[in-house]
Every structure is written in structure tokens, then in C-alpha cells.
Short mmCIF file of C-alpha atoms and ligand atoms in Angstrom, two decimals:
data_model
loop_
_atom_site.label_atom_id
_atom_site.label_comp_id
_atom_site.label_asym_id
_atom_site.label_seq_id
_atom_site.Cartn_x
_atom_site.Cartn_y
_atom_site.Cartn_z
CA UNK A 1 0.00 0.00 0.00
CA UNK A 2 3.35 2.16 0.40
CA UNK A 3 3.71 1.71 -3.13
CA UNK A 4 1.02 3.08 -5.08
CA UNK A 5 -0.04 6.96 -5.04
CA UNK A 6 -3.53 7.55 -4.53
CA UNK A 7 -3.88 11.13 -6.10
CA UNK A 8 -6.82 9.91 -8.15
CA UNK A 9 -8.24 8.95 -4.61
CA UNK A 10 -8.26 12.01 -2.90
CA UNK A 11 -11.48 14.03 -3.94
CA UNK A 12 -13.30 10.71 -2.92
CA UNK A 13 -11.52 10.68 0.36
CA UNK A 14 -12.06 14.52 1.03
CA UNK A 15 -16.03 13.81 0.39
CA UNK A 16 -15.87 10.17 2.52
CA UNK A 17 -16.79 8.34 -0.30
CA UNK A 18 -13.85 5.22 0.04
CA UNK A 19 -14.82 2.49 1.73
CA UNK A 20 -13.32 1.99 5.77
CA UNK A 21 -10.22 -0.39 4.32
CA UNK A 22 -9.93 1.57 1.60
CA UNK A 23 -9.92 5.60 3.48
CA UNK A 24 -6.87 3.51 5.93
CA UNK A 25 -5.06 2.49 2.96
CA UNK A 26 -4.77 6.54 1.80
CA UNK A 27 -4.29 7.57 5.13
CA UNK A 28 -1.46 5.73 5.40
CA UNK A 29 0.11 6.01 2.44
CA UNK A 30 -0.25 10.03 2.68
CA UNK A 31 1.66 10.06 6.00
CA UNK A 32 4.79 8.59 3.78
CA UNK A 33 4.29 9.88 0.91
CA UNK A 34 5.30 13.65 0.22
CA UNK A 35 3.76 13.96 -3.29
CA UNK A 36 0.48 12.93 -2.82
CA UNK A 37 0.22 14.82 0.68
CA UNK A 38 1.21 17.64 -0.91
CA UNK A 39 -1.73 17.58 -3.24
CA UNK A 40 -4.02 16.14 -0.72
CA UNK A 41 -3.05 19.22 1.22
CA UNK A 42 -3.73 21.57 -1.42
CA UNK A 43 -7.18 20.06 -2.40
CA UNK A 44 -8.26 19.94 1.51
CA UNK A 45 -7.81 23.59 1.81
CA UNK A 46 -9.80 23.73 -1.42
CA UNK A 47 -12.19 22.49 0.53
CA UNK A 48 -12.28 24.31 3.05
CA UNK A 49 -12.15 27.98 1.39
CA UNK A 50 -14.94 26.13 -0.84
CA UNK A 51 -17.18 25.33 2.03
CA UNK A 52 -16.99 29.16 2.95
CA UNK A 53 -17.94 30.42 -0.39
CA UNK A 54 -21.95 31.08 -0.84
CA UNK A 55 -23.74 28.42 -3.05
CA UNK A 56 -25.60 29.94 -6.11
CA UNK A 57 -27.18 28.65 -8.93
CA UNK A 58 -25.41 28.41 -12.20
CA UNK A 59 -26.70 30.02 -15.19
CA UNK A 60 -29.04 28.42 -17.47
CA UNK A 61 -26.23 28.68 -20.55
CA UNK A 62 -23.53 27.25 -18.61
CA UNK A 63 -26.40 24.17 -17.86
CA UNK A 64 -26.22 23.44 -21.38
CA UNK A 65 -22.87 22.59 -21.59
CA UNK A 66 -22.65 20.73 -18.38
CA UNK A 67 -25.65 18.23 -18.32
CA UNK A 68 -24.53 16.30 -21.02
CA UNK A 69 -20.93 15.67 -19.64
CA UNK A 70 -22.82 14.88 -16.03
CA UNK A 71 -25.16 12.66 -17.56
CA UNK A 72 -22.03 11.07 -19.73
CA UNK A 73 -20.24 10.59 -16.21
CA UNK A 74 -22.74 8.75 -14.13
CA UNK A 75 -23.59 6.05 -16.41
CA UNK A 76 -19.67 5.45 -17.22
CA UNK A 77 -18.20 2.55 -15.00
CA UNK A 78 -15.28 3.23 -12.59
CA UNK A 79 -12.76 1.86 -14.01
CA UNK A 80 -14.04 4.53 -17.32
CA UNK A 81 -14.05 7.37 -15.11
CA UNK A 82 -10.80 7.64 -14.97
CA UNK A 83 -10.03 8.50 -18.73
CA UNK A 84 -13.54 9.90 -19.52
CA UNK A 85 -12.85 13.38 -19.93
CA UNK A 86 -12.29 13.34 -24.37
CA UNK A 87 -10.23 16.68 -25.21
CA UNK A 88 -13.56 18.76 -26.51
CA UNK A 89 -14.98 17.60 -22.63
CA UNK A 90 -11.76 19.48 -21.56
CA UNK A 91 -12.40 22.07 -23.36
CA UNK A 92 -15.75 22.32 -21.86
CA UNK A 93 -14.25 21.92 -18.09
CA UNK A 94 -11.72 24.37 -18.72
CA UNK A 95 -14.40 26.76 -19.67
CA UNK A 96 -16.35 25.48 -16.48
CA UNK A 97 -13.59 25.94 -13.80
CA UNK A 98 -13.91 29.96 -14.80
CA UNK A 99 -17.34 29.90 -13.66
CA UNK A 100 -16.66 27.42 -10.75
CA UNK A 101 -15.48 29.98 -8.23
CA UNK A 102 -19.28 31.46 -7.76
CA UNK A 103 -20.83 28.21 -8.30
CA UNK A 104 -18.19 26.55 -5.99
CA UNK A 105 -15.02 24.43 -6.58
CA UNK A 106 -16.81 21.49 -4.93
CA UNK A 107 -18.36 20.94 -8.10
CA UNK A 108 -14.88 19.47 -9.66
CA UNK A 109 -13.88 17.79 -6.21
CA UNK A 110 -17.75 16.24 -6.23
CA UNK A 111 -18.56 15.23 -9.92
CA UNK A 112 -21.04 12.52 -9.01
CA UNK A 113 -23.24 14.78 -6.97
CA UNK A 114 -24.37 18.36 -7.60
CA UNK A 115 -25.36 19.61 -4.64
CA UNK A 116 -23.70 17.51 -1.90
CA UNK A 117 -25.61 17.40 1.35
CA UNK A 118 -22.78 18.16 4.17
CA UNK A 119 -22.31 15.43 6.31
CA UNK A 120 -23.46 15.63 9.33
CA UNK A 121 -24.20 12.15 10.98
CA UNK A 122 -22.27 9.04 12.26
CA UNK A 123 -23.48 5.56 11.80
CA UNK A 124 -23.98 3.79 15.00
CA UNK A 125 -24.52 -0.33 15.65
CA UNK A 126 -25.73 -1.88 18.55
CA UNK A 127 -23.13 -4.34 19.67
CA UNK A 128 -24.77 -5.24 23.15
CA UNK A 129 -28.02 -4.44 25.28
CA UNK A 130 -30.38 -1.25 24.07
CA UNK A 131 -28.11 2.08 23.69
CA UNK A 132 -30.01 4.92 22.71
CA UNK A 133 -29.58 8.16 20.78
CA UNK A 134 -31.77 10.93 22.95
CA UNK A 135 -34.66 8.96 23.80
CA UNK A 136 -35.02 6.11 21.04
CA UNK A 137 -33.36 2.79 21.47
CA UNK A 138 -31.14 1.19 19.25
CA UNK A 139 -32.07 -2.17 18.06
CA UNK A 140 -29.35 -2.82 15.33
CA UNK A 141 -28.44 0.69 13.25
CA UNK A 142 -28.69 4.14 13.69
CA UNK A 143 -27.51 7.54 13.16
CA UNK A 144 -26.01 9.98 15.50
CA UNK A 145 -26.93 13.20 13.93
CA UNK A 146 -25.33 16.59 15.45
CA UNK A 147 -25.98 17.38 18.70
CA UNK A 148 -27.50 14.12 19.71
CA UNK A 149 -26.46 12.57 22.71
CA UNK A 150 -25.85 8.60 22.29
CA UNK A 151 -26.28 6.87 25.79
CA UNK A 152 -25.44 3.40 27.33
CA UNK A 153 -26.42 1.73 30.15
CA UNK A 154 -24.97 -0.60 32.74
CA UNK A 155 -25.03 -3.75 29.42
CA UNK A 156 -25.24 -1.75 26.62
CA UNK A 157 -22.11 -0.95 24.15
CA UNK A 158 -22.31 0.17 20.78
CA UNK A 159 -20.28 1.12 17.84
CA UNK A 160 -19.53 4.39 15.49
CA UNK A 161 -18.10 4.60 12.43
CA UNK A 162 -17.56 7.15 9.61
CA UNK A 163 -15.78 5.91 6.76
CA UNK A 164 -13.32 8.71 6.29
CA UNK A 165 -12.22 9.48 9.40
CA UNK A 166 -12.36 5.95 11.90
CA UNK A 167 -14.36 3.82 14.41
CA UNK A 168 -15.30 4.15 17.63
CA UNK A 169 -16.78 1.94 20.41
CA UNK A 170 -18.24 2.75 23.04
CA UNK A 171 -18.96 0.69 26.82
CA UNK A 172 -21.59 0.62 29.18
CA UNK A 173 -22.35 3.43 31.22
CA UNK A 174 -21.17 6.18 28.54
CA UNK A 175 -22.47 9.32 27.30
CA UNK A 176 -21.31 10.48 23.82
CA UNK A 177 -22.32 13.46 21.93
CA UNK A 178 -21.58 14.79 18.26
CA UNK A 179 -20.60 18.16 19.14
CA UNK A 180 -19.89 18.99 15.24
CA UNK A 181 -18.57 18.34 12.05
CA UNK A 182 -17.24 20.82 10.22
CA UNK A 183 -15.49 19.75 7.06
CA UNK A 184 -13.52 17.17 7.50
CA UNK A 185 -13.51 17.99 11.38
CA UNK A 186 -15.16 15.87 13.50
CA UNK A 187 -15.47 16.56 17.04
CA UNK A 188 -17.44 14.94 19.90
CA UNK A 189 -17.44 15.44 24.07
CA UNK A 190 -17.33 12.23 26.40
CA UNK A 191 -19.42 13.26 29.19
CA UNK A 192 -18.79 10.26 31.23
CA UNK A 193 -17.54 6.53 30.68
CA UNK A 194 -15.37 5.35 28.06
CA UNK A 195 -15.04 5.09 24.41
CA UNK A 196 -11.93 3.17 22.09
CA UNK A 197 -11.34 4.82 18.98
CA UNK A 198 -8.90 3.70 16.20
CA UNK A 199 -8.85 7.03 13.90
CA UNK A 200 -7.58 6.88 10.23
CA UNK A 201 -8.45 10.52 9.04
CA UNK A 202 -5.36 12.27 8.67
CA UNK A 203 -4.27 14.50 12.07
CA UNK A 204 -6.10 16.71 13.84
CA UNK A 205 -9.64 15.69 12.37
CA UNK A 206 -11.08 14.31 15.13
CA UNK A 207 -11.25 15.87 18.69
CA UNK A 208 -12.90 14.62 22.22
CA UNK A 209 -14.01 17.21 24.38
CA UNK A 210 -14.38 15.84 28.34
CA UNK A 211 -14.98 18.02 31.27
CA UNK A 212 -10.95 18.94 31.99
CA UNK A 213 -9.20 18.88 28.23
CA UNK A 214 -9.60 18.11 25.02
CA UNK A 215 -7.85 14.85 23.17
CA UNK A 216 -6.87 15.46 19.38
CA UNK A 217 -5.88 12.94 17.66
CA UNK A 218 -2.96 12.89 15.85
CA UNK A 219 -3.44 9.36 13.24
CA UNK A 220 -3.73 6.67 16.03
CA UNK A 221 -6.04 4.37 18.47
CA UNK A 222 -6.37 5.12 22.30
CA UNK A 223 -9.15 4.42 24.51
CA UNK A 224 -10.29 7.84 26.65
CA UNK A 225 -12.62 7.16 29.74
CA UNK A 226 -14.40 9.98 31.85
CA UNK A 227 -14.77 9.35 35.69
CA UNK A 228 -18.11 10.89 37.56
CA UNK A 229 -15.59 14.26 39.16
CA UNK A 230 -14.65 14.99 35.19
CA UNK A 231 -10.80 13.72 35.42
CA UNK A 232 -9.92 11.28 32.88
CA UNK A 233 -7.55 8.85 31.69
CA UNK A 234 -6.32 8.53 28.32
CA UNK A 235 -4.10 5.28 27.08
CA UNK A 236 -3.01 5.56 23.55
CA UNK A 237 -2.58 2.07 21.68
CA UNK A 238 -1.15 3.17 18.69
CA UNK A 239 0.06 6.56 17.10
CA UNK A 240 -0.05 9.71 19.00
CA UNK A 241 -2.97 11.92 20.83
CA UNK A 242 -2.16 15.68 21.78
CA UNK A 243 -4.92 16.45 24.93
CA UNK A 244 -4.93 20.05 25.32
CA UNK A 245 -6.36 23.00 27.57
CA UNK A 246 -5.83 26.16 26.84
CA UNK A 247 -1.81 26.22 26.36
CA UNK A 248 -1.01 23.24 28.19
CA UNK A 249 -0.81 20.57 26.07
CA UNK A 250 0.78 16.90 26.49
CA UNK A 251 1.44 14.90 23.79
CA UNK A 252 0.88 11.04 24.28
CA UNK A 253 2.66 8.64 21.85
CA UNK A 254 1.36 4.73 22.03
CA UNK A 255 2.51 2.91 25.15
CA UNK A 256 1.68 5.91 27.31
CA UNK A 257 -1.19 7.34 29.18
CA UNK A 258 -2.21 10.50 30.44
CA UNK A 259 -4.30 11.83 33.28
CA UNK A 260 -6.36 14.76 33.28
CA UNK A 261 -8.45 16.60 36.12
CA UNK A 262 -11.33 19.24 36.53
CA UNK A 263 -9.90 22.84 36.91
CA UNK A 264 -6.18 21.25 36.06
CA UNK A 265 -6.02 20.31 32.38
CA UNK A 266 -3.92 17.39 31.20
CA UNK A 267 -0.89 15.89 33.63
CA UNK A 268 2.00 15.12 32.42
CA UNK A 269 2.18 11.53 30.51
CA UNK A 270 4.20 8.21 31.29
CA UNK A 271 4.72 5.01 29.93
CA UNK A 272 2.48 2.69 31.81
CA UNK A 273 5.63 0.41 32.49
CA UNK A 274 7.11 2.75 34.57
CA UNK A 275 7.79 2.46 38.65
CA UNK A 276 4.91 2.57 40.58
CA UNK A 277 7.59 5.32 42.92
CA UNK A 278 7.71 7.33 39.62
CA UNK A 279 4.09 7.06 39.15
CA UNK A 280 3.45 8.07 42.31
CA UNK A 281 5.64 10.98 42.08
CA UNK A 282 3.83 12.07 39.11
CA UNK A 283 0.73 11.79 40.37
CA UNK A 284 1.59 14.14 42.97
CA UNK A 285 3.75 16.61 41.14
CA UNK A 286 0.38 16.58 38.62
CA UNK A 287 -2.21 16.95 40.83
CA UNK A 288 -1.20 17.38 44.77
CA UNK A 289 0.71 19.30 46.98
CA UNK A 290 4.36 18.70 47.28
CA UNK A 291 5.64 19.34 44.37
CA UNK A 292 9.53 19.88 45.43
CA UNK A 293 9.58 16.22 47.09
CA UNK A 294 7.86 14.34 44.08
CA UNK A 295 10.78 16.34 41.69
CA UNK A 296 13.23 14.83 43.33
CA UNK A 297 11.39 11.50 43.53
CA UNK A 298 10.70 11.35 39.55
CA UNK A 299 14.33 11.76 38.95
CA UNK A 300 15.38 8.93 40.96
CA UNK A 301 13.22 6.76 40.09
CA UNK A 302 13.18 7.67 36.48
CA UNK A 303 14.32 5.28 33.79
CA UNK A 304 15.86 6.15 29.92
CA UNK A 305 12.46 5.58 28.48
CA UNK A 306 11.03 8.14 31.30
CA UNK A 307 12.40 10.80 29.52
CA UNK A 308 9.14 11.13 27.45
CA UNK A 309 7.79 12.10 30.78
CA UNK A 310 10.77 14.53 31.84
CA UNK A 311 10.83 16.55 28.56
CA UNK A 312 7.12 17.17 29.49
CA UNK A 313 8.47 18.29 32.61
CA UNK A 314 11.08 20.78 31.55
CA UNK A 315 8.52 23.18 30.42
CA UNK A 316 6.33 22.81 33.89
CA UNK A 317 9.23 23.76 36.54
CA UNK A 318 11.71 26.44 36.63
CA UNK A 319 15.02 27.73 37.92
CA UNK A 320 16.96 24.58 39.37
CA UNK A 321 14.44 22.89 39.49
CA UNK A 322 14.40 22.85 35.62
CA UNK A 323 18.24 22.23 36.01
CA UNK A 324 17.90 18.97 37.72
CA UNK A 325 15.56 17.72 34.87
CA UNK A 326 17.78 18.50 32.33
CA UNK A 327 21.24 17.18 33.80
CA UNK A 328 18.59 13.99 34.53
CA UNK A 329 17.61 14.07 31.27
CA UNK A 330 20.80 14.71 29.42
CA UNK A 331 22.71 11.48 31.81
CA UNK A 332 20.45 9.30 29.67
CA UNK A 333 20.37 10.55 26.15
CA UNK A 334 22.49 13.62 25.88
CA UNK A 335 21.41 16.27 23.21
CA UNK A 336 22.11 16.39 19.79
CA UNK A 337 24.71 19.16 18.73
CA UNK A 338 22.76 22.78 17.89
CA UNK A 339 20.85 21.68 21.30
CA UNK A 340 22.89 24.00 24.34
CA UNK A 341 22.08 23.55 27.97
CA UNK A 342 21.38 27.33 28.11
CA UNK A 343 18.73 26.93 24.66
CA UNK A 344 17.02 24.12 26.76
CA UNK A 345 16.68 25.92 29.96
CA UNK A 346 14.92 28.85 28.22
CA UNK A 347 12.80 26.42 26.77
CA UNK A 348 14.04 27.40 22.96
CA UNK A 349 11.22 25.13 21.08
CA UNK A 350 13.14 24.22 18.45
CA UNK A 351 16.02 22.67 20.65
CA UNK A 352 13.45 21.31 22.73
CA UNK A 353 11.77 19.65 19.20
CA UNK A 354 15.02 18.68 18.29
CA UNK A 355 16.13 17.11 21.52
CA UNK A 356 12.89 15.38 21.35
CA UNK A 357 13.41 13.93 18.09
CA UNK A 358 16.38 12.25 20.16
CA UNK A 359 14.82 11.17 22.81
CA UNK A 360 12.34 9.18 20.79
CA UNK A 361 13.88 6.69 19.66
CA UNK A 362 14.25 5.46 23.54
CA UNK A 363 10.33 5.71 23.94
CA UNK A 364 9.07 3.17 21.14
CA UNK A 365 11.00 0.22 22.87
CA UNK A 366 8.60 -2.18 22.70
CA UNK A 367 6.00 -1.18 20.30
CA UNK A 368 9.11 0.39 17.53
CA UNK A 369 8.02 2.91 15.70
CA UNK A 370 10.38 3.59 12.48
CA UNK A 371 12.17 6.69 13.04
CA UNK A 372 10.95 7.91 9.44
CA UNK A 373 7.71 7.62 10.61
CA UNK A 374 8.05 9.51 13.80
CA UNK A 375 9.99 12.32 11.76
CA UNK A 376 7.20 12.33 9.01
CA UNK A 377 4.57 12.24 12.46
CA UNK A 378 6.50 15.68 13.65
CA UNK A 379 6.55 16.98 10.30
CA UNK A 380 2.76 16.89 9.40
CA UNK A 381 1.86 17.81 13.11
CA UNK A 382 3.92 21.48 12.22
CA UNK A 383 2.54 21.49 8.90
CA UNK A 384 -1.26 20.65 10.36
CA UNK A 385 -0.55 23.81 12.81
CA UNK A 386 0.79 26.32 10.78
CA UNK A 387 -2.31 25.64 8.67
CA UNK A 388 -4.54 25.91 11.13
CA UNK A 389 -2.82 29.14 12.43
CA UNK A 390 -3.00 30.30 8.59
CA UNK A 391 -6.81 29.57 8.33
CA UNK A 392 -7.35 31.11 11.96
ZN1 ZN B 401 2.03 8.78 -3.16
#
């Protein structure tokens, strides 16, 4: 699947119309491959200026030239779409794309359908018991429009799915609402309980909100569960998951997990294999009093692989304090040469990025990621963000 570009894929991705296997498959290959992310890139933010433009109707003369090449289209066969445009059709298009910026450039990125109704549900499956979306039960399918609130009781579970962006189940005892979808943004909140999700959509598509931070994901599978005082745990399987509030914002790569509590935000996250001392320590340096004593607990109980935990750190201490953690820090994997002791300590970003980049390699014992991957992961993360930033 590494092997093959999928540019002729992408307007059917960007309108969810590949199949589940087939919207992994391009997902996958885009976080490799540079050439066909680039475009993919390029057409998604054709998108989303697209979305923003008004909708009007196209003039009757400009109807006469494009019915017949939309009624040629449908009836052609897939593997015929591919070469159906003859040179006079391009002739036609070429005249069409003037005209397409008032009637919308989702006409060329949507040339089976017209006028494309948003989406703005999620299909949902009864996998146990009666779940219900507001107050009507599930008995085998369903759809969780937005703003509906899909609920499970103490046997219930159920399952999710949207084709273009992932799955997601969820257990008894769980309340799950589609906050939105806007474009290829799909964000819910966990009120309480627990849901799994294995995400395929590119990064930064789909977001949880729960009552003490928000978990984007970043290409990857966790599970996220919401206790009854709003703190929650988040363990991430596979990939990587960025929970956020307001600027405080720990990143979670798979192996780890991550607490989060009402009024706190995210804590800082570990690698569940750690020392029950160093979780301890955590714990307390997170979310209790004592923060000096559970500093210097953290560092002596910390391993190499704990450094995912004391990079995190760095940023949340200061003065020696922030010392400590680095000298810790730099015992097990010193830092790469442009990275000084005096950048770190005044938390220059891109020393800390780079140092990072360093580190990792030490946190994906166990579960290796390639390190091509986890560059290409840091790569489109600063991409997705200037992006956003640009569009903001
Ligand atoms: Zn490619």
C-alpha cells in the first residue's frame, strides 16, 4: 500500500466516499508519501475555502454545456471514469472551472453529486443491550446526527463509524455526543464513561471534548474514559494523541497514558511500564501538593524511556528545578549538537523539538516505531498547525 499513489483517490476521500479499508489504505500512504500529501493538502484547503464560499445557482447557458458531460459521467463505469474526460470535454471543463469559483469548486472535487448534502451524521450499531440516541433505542443501526447525545447503560455498548475518518466503540455506562462536524472535522465530548477509537483521518480531524481537556488525535487508536468528578484517563494504543487546555498541552505517543483533572487540564504523561515510585511521584507533582519532594522523587526513580515524561516536565518547573531535569535528562540521552544547555533551559522550542526527536527513539521500545515515521509524524503535526494558524 506504500507503493502506489492515490492522487486519483483524494477528492473521494475529502467527500468520505472510500470504503473503511480503503480511506486507511490513503491515510497511510499520505503520512509517507510527500507527493500525494502535498496535493491532498492543497485540495483539503480547497475544501475548506470552498465550504466558505456562498452556493448559487449556475446560469441556465452554462447548464447546457454541463448536463450532457454529467449525464455522460454517471452512467460510465469506474474503471471509465478515470479517462472519460475526451479533449472537446476538456475544453468544456476548462471553460467550467472559470465559472466554478461562484458556483463553488466542490463541483470538480464532487462530480457525481451536484449539490452535496454536508455530512453531518455518524453511523452507529448496537453491539450489546439497548443504547439509545436521545430517547429512542437502538435495536441494530442508527444515526447519531449533530448534537444528539448517544447513551449506554450498565449492558449496553455500541459502535460508530464514519468511513473517512475511523471507528469508535463505546462501553456501558457512557455518554457520547456529536458536538460537530465541520469539514472534514469531526469533534465529539465524552461526558462520562469510556469510548476506544482507532482514527484513520489524517491528524487533527477528530477531537474529544471531556470536562478537563480536550484529546486530538494525531493518526492513532487510544481508549479515553471519563470518571463521575470529570478527570480522565487517556491510554493511547497506537500513534499519537495531543490532549490540550488552553496552552497546556501533552502529547501522548502509544505505550503511554495521560491523566487529566477538573480545573487542572492534562498531567504530564508516562509510559504505563514505569515504577509505581515514579508514578506516584507524578501523580503528585500533577495533581497534589508537594511538588519539590515528588521532583526529586521522579528523577530517581526515572528510567531512559522516562524521559518522554521529563521533557514534558522541563517546560512545567523552573530555575533549578528545571536544572535537575535537564542534567537527569541529558545522563540518559544527551542532546544532539545545535541543542545547548542554556537553549534548553529557556525552553528554545526548536532545541526542545530537536532534543525530542532524540529522545524518541528510547520511547518506542517495545512497540518500535520507524524513526521515518516519527519524523514524518513531527513533520505533518507542524505542517497541520501552521495551517490551522493560517486559516485562523
Ligand atoms: Zn504517493
Amino acid at each position: 500500500m506504500f507503493s502506489r499513489h492515490v492522487l486519483k483517490e483524494i477528492s473521494a476521500y475529502c467527500n468520505g466516499e472510500l470504503s473503511a479499508a480503503q480511506s486507511r489504505d490513503f491515510a497511510a500512504h499520505i503520512m509517507l508519501c510527500s507527493k500525494c500529501r502535498a496535493r491532498y493538502e492543497e485540495i483539503k484547503l480547497g475544501v475548506s475555502l470552498a465550504e466558505q464560499l456562498p452556493r448559487l445557482h449556475a446560469p441556465d447557458e452554462l447548464w447546457a454545456d454541463l448536463e450532457p458531460l454529467i449525464d455522460a459521467q454517471q452512467t460510465l463505469t469506474p474503471v471509465e471514469r478515470k479517462s472519460w474526460a475526451t479533449p472537446r470535454m476538456k475544453v468544456a471543463i476548462a471553460a467550467a472551472v472559470l465559472i466554478v469559483v461562484t458556483v463553488g469548486i466542490w463541483f470538480l472535487l464532487r462530480p457525481s453529486t451536484l449539490l452535496p448534502s454536508p455530512k453531518s451524521s455518524w453511523q452507529v450499531a448496537r453491539i450489546n443491550g439497548t443504547p439509545r440516541i436521545e430517547s429512542s433505542a437502538v435495536t441494530d443501526k442508527a444515526q447519531l446526527s449533530v448534537g444528539q447525545w448517544l447513551e449506554t447503560d450498565g449492558i449496553s455498548r455500541a459502535q460508530i463509524a464514519e468511513n473517512s475518518v475511523g471507528q469508535v466503540e463505546v462501553d456501558p455506562n457512557t455518554k457520547l455526543r456529536l458536538v460537530g462536524i465541520n469539514g472534514n472535522e469531526h469533534r465529539f465530548e465524552l461526558a462520562r464513561g469510556k469510548m476506544s477509537a482507532h482514527i484513520w483521518a489524517p491528524p487533527r480531524l477528530f477531537f474529544v471534548d471531556t470536562p478537563s481537556a480536550v484529546a486530538a488525535d494525531l493518526g492513532c487508536s487510544y481508549t479515553l474514559q471519563v470518571d463521575d468528578s470529570g478527570g480522565s484517563l487517556l491510554r493511547v494504543t497506537s500513534g499519537w494523541v495531543a490532549l490540550q487546555l488552553k496552552d497546556r498541552e501533552s502529547m501522548v505517543p502509544a505505550g503511554a497514558a495521560c491523566q487529566t483533572r477538573k480545573g487542572v487540564g492534562p498531567g504530564t504523561p508516562y509510559f504505563e511500564d514505569a515504577s509505581p515510585e515514579f508514578r506516584q511521584a507524578l501523580t503528585s507533582f500533577d495533581f497534589e501538593n508537594g511538588r519539590k519532594a515528588s521532583i526529586d522523587s521522579l528523577l530517581s526513580h526515572a528510567r531512559k524511556r522516562d524521559t518522554l515524561t521529563l521533557w514534558h516536565v522541563l517546560s512545567r518547573v523552573d530555575g533549578d528545578e528545571r536544572l535537575h531535569v535537564y542534567q537527569k535528562m541529558a545522563s540518559f540521552v544527551p542532546p544532539p549538537s545545535g541543542v545547548t544547555p542554556e537553549g534548553v533551559l529557556r525552553l528554545d522550542q526548536k532545541m526542545l523539538d530537536a532534543w525530542r526527536d532524540e529522545l524518541e527513539s528510547t520511547w518506542s521500545e517495545g512497540n518500535l516505531i520507524p524513526k521515518k515515521v516519527a519524523e514524518e509524524f513531527w513533520r505533518i503535526k507542524n505542517g497541520v498547525n501552521r495551517r490551522v494558524n493560517q486559516l485562523q
